[in-house]
Coordinates of C-alpha atoms in Angstrom, one line a residue:
Chain U
M1 CA 0.0 0.0 0.0
D2 CA 1.1 3.5 -0.7
E3 CA -0.8 4.9 2.3
H4 CA 0.9 8.0 3.8
E5 CA 1.9 8.5 7.4
F6 CA -1.0 10.9 8.1
E7 CA -3.6 8.5 6.7
R8 CA -2.1 5.7 8.9
A9 CA -2.1 8.0 11.9
I10 CA -5.8 8.9 11.7
A11 CA -7.1 5.5 10.4
V12 CA -10.1 4.1 12.1
Q13 CA -11.9 0.7 11.9
P14 CA -15.5 0.0 12.8
T15 CA -15.7 -1.9 16.1
G16 CA -19.1 -3.4 15.4
Y17 CA -20.6 -1.3 18.2
P18 CA -23.0 1.3 16.6
G19 CA -20.9 4.5 15.9
G20 CA -17.8 2.8 17.4
Y21 CA -14.4 3.2 15.6
A22 CA -11.1 1.8 16.8
S23 CA -7.8 3.6 16.2
L24 CA -4.2 3.2 17.2
M25 CA -2.6 6.5 18.3
T26 CA 1.0 6.1 17.2
S27 CA 4.1 7.4 19.1
G28 CA 5.3 9.1 15.8
W29 CA 3.0 12.0 16.5
T30 CA 3.9 13.0 20.0
I31 CA 4.7 16.5 21.4
P32 CA 7.1 17.2 24.3
G33 CA 5.9 15.2 27.3
G34 CA 4.7 12.3 25.2
A35 CA 1.1 13.2 24.4
I36 CA -0.3 13.0 20.9
N37 CA -0.5 16.3 19.0
G38 CA -3.9 17.8 19.4
G39 CA -4.5 18.3 15.7
V40 CA -3.8 14.7 14.9
T41 CA -6.1 13.6 17.8
L42 CA -8.8 15.8 16.3
A43 CA -8.3 14.6 12.8
T44 CA -8.6 11.0 14.1
A45 CA -11.9 11.7 15.8
A46 CA -13.2 13.7 12.7
N47 CA -12.2 10.7 10.5
A48 CA -14.4 8.5 12.6
L49 CA -17.3 10.9 12.4
A50 CA -16.8 11.1 8.6
R51 CA -17.2 7.3 8.4
Q52 CA -20.4 7.6 10.4
F53 CA -21.8 10.3 8.1
A54 CA -20.8 8.2 5.1
V55 CA -23.2 5.5 6.3
E56 CA -26.0 8.0 5.6
G57 CA -24.9 10.1 2.7
P58 CA -22.4 12.3 0.9
H59 CA -21.5 14.6 3.8
V60 CA -18.0 13.3 4.5
D61 CA -16.0 16.6 4.4
P62 CA -15.5 18.6 7.6
V63 CA -16.9 22.1 7.3
C64 CA -16.8 23.2 10.9
V65 CA -15.3 21.3 13.8
S66 CA -15.2 22.3 17.5
A67 CA -13.1 20.1 19.9
Y68 CA -12.8 20.3 23.6
Y69 CA -9.7 18.6 25.0
L70 CA -10.5 16.8 28.2
A71 CA -7.3 14.9 28.8
A72 CA -4.1 14.3 26.8
A73 CA -4.3 11.5 24.3
M74 CA -1.4 9.1 24.6
P75 CA 0.1 6.5 22.2
G76 CA -1.9 3.4 22.3
P77 CA -5.4 2.1 21.3
A78 CA -8.3 4.5 21.3
E79 CA -12.0 4.2 20.6
C80 CA -14.1 6.9 18.9
R81 CA -17.8 7.0 19.5
A82 CA -19.6 8.9 16.7
E83 CA -23.2 10.0 16.5
V84 CA -25.1 11.8 13.8
L85 CA -27.3 14.5 15.5
R86 CA -28.9 15.9 12.4
S87 CA -28.9 15.0 8.7
G88 CA -29.7 18.0 6.4
A89 CA -29.9 18.5 2.7
S90 CA -26.6 20.2 2.3
L91 CA -25.0 19.9 5.8
S92 CA -25.1 17.4 8.6
T93 CA -24.1 17.7 12.2
G94 CA -22.7 15.1 14.6
Q95 CA -20.7 14.5 17.7
V96 CA -17.7 12.3 18.5
G97 CA -15.7 11.4 21.5
L98 CA -12.3 9.8 21.6
W99 CA -11.6 7.5 24.5
Q100 CA -8.6 5.7 25.9
N101 CA -8.2 3.4 28.9
D102 CA -6.3 4.9 31.8
A103 CA -3.6 2.9 33.7
H104 CA -6.4 1.2 35.6
G105 CA -8.2 0.1 32.5
T106 CA -10.9 2.7 33.0
P107 CA -12.1 4.4 29.8
V108 CA -11.4 8.2 29.9
E109 CA -12.6 10.6 27.3
R110 CA -9.7 12.5 25.9
L111 CA -11.6 14.7 23.4
R112 CA -15.2 15.6 22.7
A113 CA -16.1 17.3 19.4
L114 CA -19.2 18.7 17.7
A115 CA -18.9 19.1 13.9
T116 CA -20.8 20.0 10.8
F117 CA -19.9 18.0 7.7
G118 CA -20.8 18.6 4.0
N119 CA -19.6 18.0 0.5
L120 CA -16.9 20.6 -0.1
D121 CA -17.3 20.1 -3.9
A122 CA -20.9 21.1 -3.6
I123 CA -20.2 24.3 -1.6
V124 CA -19.5 26.6 -4.5
G125 CA -20.2 30.2 -5.3
D126 CA -18.6 33.6 -5.3
V127 CA -15.6 34.3 -3.3
Q128 CA -15.5 37.7 -1.7
T129 CA -12.5 37.9 0.5
S130 CA -10.5 40.7 2.0
A131 CA -8.0 38.4 3.7
Q132 CA -4.5 38.5 2.4
P133 CA -2.2 35.4 2.3
P134 CA 0.9 35.9 4.4
E135 CA 3.9 37.1 2.4
L136 CA 6.7 34.7 3.0
P137 CA 10.3 34.5 1.8
D138 CA 11.1 31.5 -0.5
P139 CA 11.0 28.2 1.5
G140 CA 14.8 28.0 1.2
D141 CA 15.2 31.3 3.0
C142 CA 13.0 30.3 5.9
R143 CA 13.9 28.5 9.2
D144 CA 13.3 24.8 9.0
L145 CA 12.0 23.9 12.5
S146 CA 12.5 20.1 11.9
Q147 CA 16.2 20.8 11.5
L148 CA 16.5 22.6 14.8
S149 CA 17.5 19.9 17.3
A150 CA 16.5 22.1 20.2
T151 CA 12.9 22.1 19.1
L152 CA 13.0 18.5 17.9
D153 CA 14.1 17.0 21.2
D154 CA 11.3 14.6 22.1
T155 CA 8.9 16.2 19.6
E156 CA 8.2 13.3 17.3
V157 CA 5.5 15.1 15.4
M158 CA 8.1 17.5 14.0
R159 CA 9.6 14.6 12.0
R160 CA 6.3 14.2 10.1
Y161 CA 6.2 17.6 8.4
D162 CA 8.1 20.6 7.2
V163 CA 7.4 23.9 9.0
L164 CA 9.5 26.6 7.4
L165 CA 9.2 29.7 9.6
D166 CA 9.5 33.2 8.2
P167 CA 12.8 34.5 9.8
A168 CA 11.0 37.7 10.6
T169 CA 8.8 35.8 13.1
S170 CA 11.4 33.4 14.4
G171 CA 13.3 35.7 16.9
W172 CA 11.9 33.7 19.8
L173 CA 14.1 30.8 18.8
E174 CA 17.1 32.9 19.9
G175 CA 15.4 34.4 22.9
A176 CA 14.3 37.5 21.1
P177 CA 10.5 37.3 20.6
S178 CA 8.9 40.1 18.7
G179 CA 6.2 40.6 21.3
R180 CA 3.6 41.0 18.5
G181 CA 2.2 37.4 18.8
H182 CA 2.6 36.4 15.2
M183 CA 4.2 33.5 13.2
R184 CA 4.1 32.8 9.5
A185 CA 5.3 29.5 7.9
W186 CA 5.3 27.2 4.9
F187 CA 3.9 23.7 5.8
R188 CA 3.9 20.4 4.0
M189 CA 4.1 16.7 4.9
K190 CA 7.5 15.2 4.5
D191 CA 6.3 12.0 2.8
G192 CA 4.6 13.8 -0.1
Y193 CA 1.0 13.5 1.3
Q194 CA -1.0 16.3 -0.3
P195 CA -3.4 18.6 1.6
T196 CA -6.9 17.2 2.4
P197 CA -9.7 18.7 4.4
L198 CA -8.8 16.4 7.4
L199 CA -5.1 17.5 7.1
L200 CA -6.3 21.1 7.6
L201 CA -7.5 20.1 11.1
Q202 CA -3.9 19.2 11.8
A203 CA -2.3 22.1 10.1
V204 CA -4.1 24.7 12.2
D205 CA -2.3 23.2 15.3
A206 CA 1.0 22.4 13.6
L207 CA 3.1 25.5 14.4
P208 CA 4.7 26.1 17.8
P209 CA 2.6 28.0 20.3
V210 CA 2.2 31.6 19.1
A211 CA 2.7 32.5 22.8
Y212 CA 6.4 31.9 22.3
D213 CA 6.5 35.1 20.2
L214 CA 5.2 37.0 23.3
G215 CA 8.2 35.8 25.3
V216 CA 6.1 33.2 27.1
S217 CA 7.7 29.7 27.5
G218 CA 6.3 26.5 28.9
W219 CA 3.5 24.1 27.9
V220 CA 0.5 25.7 26.1
P221 CA -2.2 23.0 25.9
T222 CA -5.3 23.6 23.8
L223 CA -8.6 23.9 25.8
E224 CA -10.8 24.3 22.7
L225 CA -10.1 24.3 19.0
T226 CA -12.6 25.3 16.3
V227 CA -11.8 24.9 12.6
H228 CA -13.7 26.2 9.6
V229 CA -12.7 24.4 6.5
R230 CA -13.6 26.9 3.7
A231 CA -12.5 25.0 0.6
R232 CA -10.9 21.8 -0.5
P233 CA -7.1 22.5 -0.7
V234 CA -5.2 22.0 -4.0
P235 CA -1.9 20.1 -3.9
G236 CA 1.3 21.9 -2.9
W237 CA 2.7 23.9 0.0
L238 CA 0.3 25.4 2.5
R239 CA 1.0 28.8 4.1
I240 CA 0.0 29.3 7.7
S241 CA -0.4 32.5 9.6
L242 CA -0.8 32.3 13.4
T243 CA -1.7 35.3 15.5
T244 CA -2.9 36.2 19.0
V245 CA -4.2 39.6 20.2
N246 CA -5.1 38.9 23.8
F247 CA -3.1 37.0 26.5
A248 CA -4.9 37.5 29.7
G249 CA -5.3 35.5 32.9
G250 CA -3.0 32.8 31.6
L251 CA -5.2 32.2 28.6
L252 CA -4.8 33.3 25.0
E253 CA -6.5 32.8 21.7
E254 CA -4.6 31.5 18.7
D255 CA -6.0 32.4 15.3
A256 CA -4.7 30.4 12.3
Q257 CA -5.3 31.1 8.7
V258 CA -4.3 28.4 6.2
W259 CA -3.8 29.2 2.5
D260 CA -3.3 26.6 -0.3
S261 CA -0.9 27.0 -3.2
S262 CA -3.6 28.5 -5.4
G263 CA -3.8 31.4 -2.9
R264 CA -7.1 30.4 -1.5
L265 CA -8.0 30.7 2.2
V266 CA -8.8 27.1 2.9
A267 CA -9.1 27.0 6.7
Q268 CA -9.6 29.3 9.7
G269 CA -8.8 28.0 13.1
R270 CA -9.2 29.5 16.5
Q271 CA -8.2 27.9 19.7
L272 CA -8.3 28.9 23.4
A273 CA -5.0 27.8 25.0
K274 CA -3.7 27.9 28.5
V275 CA -0.1 28.7 29.4
I276 CA 1.4 26.3 32.0
R277 CA 4.9 27.2 32.9
R278 CA 6.0 23.5 33.2
R279 CA 6.0 20.3 31.2
P280 CA 2.8 18.3 30.7
E281 CA 1.8 15.6 33.1
G282 CA -1.0 13.9 31.2
R283 CA -3.9 16.0 32.4
R284 CA -5.0 19.1 30.6
D285 CA -6.7 21.8 32.6
Chain P
M1 CA -38.9 41.0 41.9
D2 CA -36.6 43.3 40.1
E3 CA -35.5 40.6 37.7
H4 CA -34.5 41.9 34.3
E5 CA -35.8 40.9 30.9
F6 CA -32.7 39.0 30.0
E7 CA -32.7 37.0 33.3
R8 CA -36.3 36.1 32.7
A9 CA -35.6 35.1 29.1
I10 CA -32.8 32.7 30.0
A11 CA -34.3 31.4 33.3
V12 CA -34.3 27.6 33.8
Q13 CA -35.8 25.3 36.4
P14 CA -34.7 21.8 37.3
T15 CA -37.2 19.3 35.9
G16 CA -36.2 16.6 38.4
Y17 CA -34.7 14.5 35.6
P18 CA -30.9 14.4 36.1
G19 CA -29.4 17.3 34.2
G20 CA -32.8 18.4 33.0
Y21 CA -33.8 22.1 33.0
A22 CA -37.0 23.5 31.7
S23 CA -37.2 27.0 30.2
L24 CA -39.8 29.0 28.4
M25 CA -38.6 30.7 25.2
T26 CA -40.5 34.0 25.1
S27 CA -41.8 35.7 22.0
G28 CA -40.1 39.0 23.1
W29 CA -36.7 37.7 21.7
T30 CA -37.6 36.7 18.1
I31 CA -35.8 37.6 14.9
P32 CA -37.6 38.0 11.5
G33 CA -39.4 34.8 10.7
G34 CA -40.3 34.2 14.4
A35 CA -37.4 32.2 15.6
I36 CA -35.7 33.0 18.9
N37 CA -32.4 35.0 18.6
G38 CA -29.5 32.5 18.5
G39 CA -27.5 34.3 21.3
V40 CA -30.5 34.1 23.7
T41 CA -31.0 30.5 22.8
L42 CA -27.3 29.8 23.6
A43 CA -27.4 31.8 26.8
T44 CA -30.4 29.8 28.0
A45 CA -28.6 26.5 27.3
A46 CA -25.4 27.8 29.0
N47 CA -27.5 28.9 32.0
A48 CA -28.7 25.3 32.4
L49 CA -25.2 24.1 32.1
A50 CA -24.1 26.6 34.8
R51 CA -26.7 25.2 37.1
Q52 CA -25.4 21.7 36.5
F53 CA -21.8 22.8 37.2
A54 CA -23.0 24.6 40.3
V55 CA -24.1 21.2 41.8
E56 CA -20.4 20.2 41.8
G57 CA -18.4 23.3 42.5
P58 CA -17.5 26.9 41.7
H59 CA -17.2 26.7 37.9
V60 CA -20.3 28.7 37.1
D61 CA -18.9 31.2 34.6
P62 CA -18.7 30.4 30.9
V63 CA -15.1 30.6 29.6
C64 CA -15.5 29.0 26.3
V65 CA -18.7 27.9 24.6
S66 CA -19.3 26.3 21.2
A67 CA -22.8 25.9 19.9
Y68 CA -24.1 24.1 16.8
Y69 CA -27.5 25.2 15.7
L70 CA -29.6 22.2 14.6
A71 CA -33.0 23.8 14.1
A72 CA -34.5 27.2 14.8
A73 CA -35.7 27.6 18.4
M74 CA -39.3 28.9 18.5
P75 CA -41.3 30.6 21.3
G76 CA -42.6 28.1 23.7
P77 CA -41.4 25.5 26.3
A78 CA -37.9 24.0 26.0
E79 CA -35.9 21.5 27.9
C80 CA -32.2 21.6 28.3
R81 CA -30.2 18.5 29.0
A82 CA -26.9 19.3 30.7
E83 CA -24.1 16.9 31.4
V84 CA -20.7 17.5 33.1
L85 CA -18.0 15.7 31.1
R86 CA -15.0 16.6 33.2
S87 CA -14.5 18.4 36.5
G88 CA -11.1 20.0 36.8
A89 CA -9.3 22.0 39.4
S90 CA -9.7 25.3 37.7
L91 CA -11.9 24.5 34.7
S92 CA -14.7 22.1 34.0
T93 CA -16.2 21.0 30.7
G94 CA -19.7 19.9 29.9
Q95 CA -22.3 19.5 27.2
V96 CA -25.9 20.8 26.8
G97 CA -28.7 20.3 24.4
L98 CA -31.8 22.4 24.0
W99 CA -34.9 20.5 22.9
Q100 CA -38.4 21.6 21.9
N101 CA -41.3 19.5 20.7
D102 CA -42.2 19.9 17.1
A103 CA -45.8 20.2 15.8
H104 CA -46.3 16.5 16.2
G105 CA -45.1 16.5 19.8
T106 CA -41.8 14.9 18.9
P107 CA -38.8 16.3 20.8
V108 CA -36.3 17.9 18.3
E109 CA -32.9 19.2 19.4
R110 CA -32.5 22.9 18.5
L111 CA -29.0 23.5 19.7
R112 CA -26.1 21.3 21.0
A113 CA -23.2 22.9 22.8
L114 CA -19.9 22.0 24.4
A115 CA -18.5 24.4 27.0
T116 CA -15.8 24.9 29.5
F117 CA -16.7 26.8 32.6
G118 CA -14.6 28.3 35.4
N119 CA -14.6 31.0 38.0
L120 CA -13.8 34.2 36.1
D121 CA -12.7 35.9 39.4
A122 CA -10.1 33.2 39.8
I123 CA -8.7 33.7 36.3
V124 CA -6.3 36.5 37.0
G125 CA -2.9 37.5 35.8
D126 CA -1.1 39.8 33.4
V127 CA -3.0 41.2 30.4
Q128 CA -0.8 41.5 27.3
T129 CA -3.0 42.6 24.5
S130 CA -2.5 44.2 21.1
A131 CA -6.2 44.4 20.4
Q132 CA -7.6 47.9 20.2
P133 CA -11.2 48.8 21.2
P134 CA -13.2 50.2 18.3
E135 CA -13.2 53.9 18.1
L136 CA -16.8 55.1 18.1
P137 CA -18.6 58.4 18.0
D138 CA -20.5 59.3 21.1
P139 CA -23.7 57.2 21.4
G140 CA -25.8 60.3 20.6
D141 CA -24.0 60.5 17.2
C142 CA -24.6 56.9 16.3
R143 CA -27.5 55.2 14.4
D144 CA -30.0 53.7 16.9
L145 CA -31.2 50.5 15.2
S146 CA -34.1 50.1 17.6
Q147 CA -35.5 53.4 16.3
L148 CA -35.4 52.4 12.6
S149 CA -38.8 50.9 11.9
A150 CA -37.5 49.2 8.8
T151 CA -35.2 47.0 10.9
L152 CA -37.7 46.6 13.7
D153 CA -40.5 45.1 11.6
D154 CA -41.1 41.8 13.2
T155 CA -37.8 41.8 15.0
E156 CA -38.9 41.7 18.7
V157 CA -35.4 41.2 20.0
M158 CA -34.4 44.7 18.9
R159 CA -36.8 46.1 21.5
R160 CA -34.7 44.6 24.3
Y161 CA -31.5 46.4 23.7
D162 CA -29.9 49.5 22.3
V163 CA -27.6 48.9 19.3
L164 CA -26.0 52.2 18.3
L165 CA -24.2 51.7 15.0
D166 CA -21.2 53.8 14.0
P167 CA -22.5 55.9 11.0
A168 CA -19.3 55.0 9.2
T169 CA -20.4 51.4 9.2
S170 CA -24.1 51.9 8.5
G171 CA -24.2 52.7 4.8
W172 CA -25.9 49.4 4.1
L173 CA -29.1 50.8 5.8
E174 CA -29.4 53.1 2.8
G175 CA -28.3 50.5 0.2
A176 CA -24.7 51.7 0.3
P177 CA -22.7 48.9 2.0
S178 CA -19.0 49.6 2.4
G179 CA -18.0 46.2 1.0
R180 CA -15.4 45.9 3.8
G181 CA -17.4 43.6 6.0
H182 CA -17.3 45.6 9.2
M183 CA -19.7 47.0 11.8
R184 CA -19.0 48.8 15.1
A185 CA -21.6 49.6 17.7
W186 CA -22.5 50.5 21.3
F187 CA -24.6 47.9 23.0
R188 CA -26.7 47.9 26.2
M189 CA -29.9 46.4 27.6
K190 CA -32.8 48.9 27.5
D191 CA -34.0 47.9 31.0
G192 CA -30.8 48.7 32.8
Y193 CA -29.5 45.1 33.1
Q194 CA -25.7 45.3 33.4
P195 CA -23.3 43.1 31.5
T196 CA -22.7 39.6 32.8
P197 CA -20.7 36.7 31.4
L198 CA -24.0 35.1 30.1
L199 CA -25.0 38.4 28.4
L200 CA -21.8 38.3 26.5
L201 CA -23.0 35.1 24.8
Q202 CA -25.9 37.1 23.5
A203 CA -23.9 40.3 22.7
V204 CA -21.7 38.5 20.2
D205 CA -24.8 37.7 18.2
A206 CA -26.7 41.0 18.8
L207 CA -25.7 43.0 15.8
P208 CA -27.2 42.6 12.3
P209 CA -25.4 40.2 10.0
V210 CA -22.1 41.6 9.0
A211 CA -22.8 40.2 5.6
Y212 CA -25.2 43.2 5.0
D213 CA -22.1 45.4 4.9
L214 CA -20.9 43.2 1.9
G215 CA -24.1 44.1 0.1
V216 CA -25.6 40.7 0.8
S217 CA -29.3 40.6 1.9
G218 CA -31.4 37.7 3.1
W219 CA -31.5 35.5 6.1
V220 CA -28.0 34.6 7.6
P221 CA -28.5 31.8 10.1
T222 CA -25.7 30.8 12.4
L223 CA -24.4 27.2 11.8
E224 CA -21.9 27.4 14.7
L225 CA -20.9 30.0 17.2
T226 CA -17.9 29.8 19.6
V227 CA -17.5 32.4 22.3
H228 CA -14.4 33.0 24.5
V229 CA -15.3 35.0 27.6
R230 CA -12.0 36.6 28.6
A231 CA -13.0 38.6 31.6
R232 CA -16.0 39.5 33.8
P233 CA -17.4 42.7 32.3
V234 CA -17.9 45.8 34.4
P235 CA -21.1 47.8 34.3
G236 CA -21.8 50.2 31.5
W237 CA -21.9 50.3 27.7
L238 CA -20.4 47.5 25.8
R239 CA -18.6 48.2 22.5
I240 CA -18.8 45.5 19.8
S241 CA -16.7 45.2 16.6
L242 CA -17.9 42.7 14.0
T243 CA -15.9 41.8 11.0
T244 CA -15.7 39.2 8.2
V245 CA -12.8 38.5 5.8
N246 CA -14.1 35.6 3.8
F247 CA -17.5 35.1 2.2
A248 CA -17.2 32.1 -0.1
G249 CA -19.5 29.3 -1.2
G250 CA -22.4 31.0 0.5
L251 CA -20.7 30.8 3.9
L252 CA -18.9 33.5 5.9
E253 CA -17.3 33.8 9.3
E254 CA -18.3 36.6 11.7
D255 CA -15.7 37.7 14.2
A256 CA -17.0 39.7 17.2
Q257 CA -15.0 41.5 19.8
V258 CA -16.8 42.8 22.8
W259 CA -15.2 45.5 25.0
D260 CA -16.5 46.7 28.4
S261 CA -16.6 50.3 29.6
S262 CA -13.2 49.9 31.3
G263 CA -11.7 49.3 27.9
R264 CA -11.1 45.6 28.5
L265 CA -11.6 42.9 25.8
V266 CA -14.2 40.8 27.5
A267 CA -15.3 38.4 24.8
Q268 CA -14.3 37.1 21.4
G269 CA -16.9 35.4 19.3
R270 CA -16.6 33.7 16.0
Q271 CA -19.5 32.1 14.0
L272 CA -19.9 30.4 10.7
A273 CA -23.0 31.6 9.0
K274 CA -24.8 30.7 5.8
V275 CA -26.4 33.2 3.5
I276 CA -29.9 32.2 2.4
R277 CA -31.6 34.7 0.1
R278 CA -35.0 34.2 1.6
R279 CA -36.9 34.3 4.8
P280 CA -36.5 31.5 7.4
E281 CA -38.8 28.5 7.5
G282 CA -37.9 27.0 10.8
R283 CA -35.2 24.6 9.6
R284 CA -31.6 25.8 9.5
D285 CA -29.3 24.3 7.0

């Protein structure tokens, strides 16, 4: 099979239980501390929900997904429980939870999401946009995060994709954050996997925490992440812009815009994240 | 009792069923077509979830709420079903559905939401913000939407609050939209009710659809709405900025920032909305 790493990572199989889908979270997608990257966890759950929608009709593309992170997902088996809440003519809405057993064998829900799916090829019409894609130097003139051993460390997920950061937004790597709360980067999968709607759920959470550009260090777990998939991406590099405007009370929003190689805004993501000035210990709060 | 209109509108009573809360959606909060305003519907469901969290502890303030609108809520009885998914030290997460019987007496879910609640008074710390409150003319120099009979029409909800629109963003009222996708306004309840965290869930959905400033007319139902409540608001006028950058395939995002009278960014809302060039018929899709 010529299946790609991302497809393997988010693969699910029906368990036989109605709405049940089994997956195996692999250690190749971990962040510092050993938890699975939040975007991959979300894409896995969304993939299960896509399978559940496919039972009923053509609404298999994520259009809008909101995930609440209840506990860190860890490498190992997981079960998704997907449910269709409403089937509509052009859009359908459902819910999915991703569960893993804890050390005592007790199922613990790691992520709960609500989502509206549709057929992106059927969502057509005028495009009236005032958003501008980020202006980036050529990829060769950007900072390749996967080549920086300090960021790699125990961050397995960085071996899966190229994140080429605009040098103008990379000062935090040398202890000189801009303080503006902004990062811009090129993004693609290392194994040649081309962008899909499910990959966009991962892409919006692929860059380092934008808090780093505010001079904040530590672990910045996602509490909630909502992604609007605005178009099916064409093959090629993605460009990602990540910004925050309000870091207050230890919480900050992270706004991601993802552009495909045709210059189309294909996804908008917003997350609420919490700054914890230590390494993760499994539980997100 | 000196209870205010908004408190009455979102009031819930335990039904006796675990997690069950009854409410009465009142006709004073309808939008054109007769459905209940989406922000009020969300605040009602969030109020039920707050009651459910209160059973367990101090996490009674909404911090992050994501609602998916499944069908239009109509005046009449409703039942909320609230469930705590996770109780944490500083934040707790839950789910709530708002149900109403259809014409055949069959319960239909109108809204499903996931939410993280906490104690906003305990969420303290530095504020590092680059967001700027909207600059607005004095309220007396703005356009009072509740005084414009054309917008009032059958829009009961506009009788509940003052929306004073910056004349610079009100050209669409005279058929001259700016095309920039932007509105700015002062906001307050007419009966003197002062801003609360639950009112912020309503405030992010209180202005007319920002699509009108793109020259789009019609019904613009919300598919999904996520609100981050970033601080407890102080008494006084709220200022709301509403923007969109991408109207494509009949869908657009609406970004709301809400500022309190102390100049603090108290809420960020984003919704995905669909433009339907006709009046509503109960079902949202």
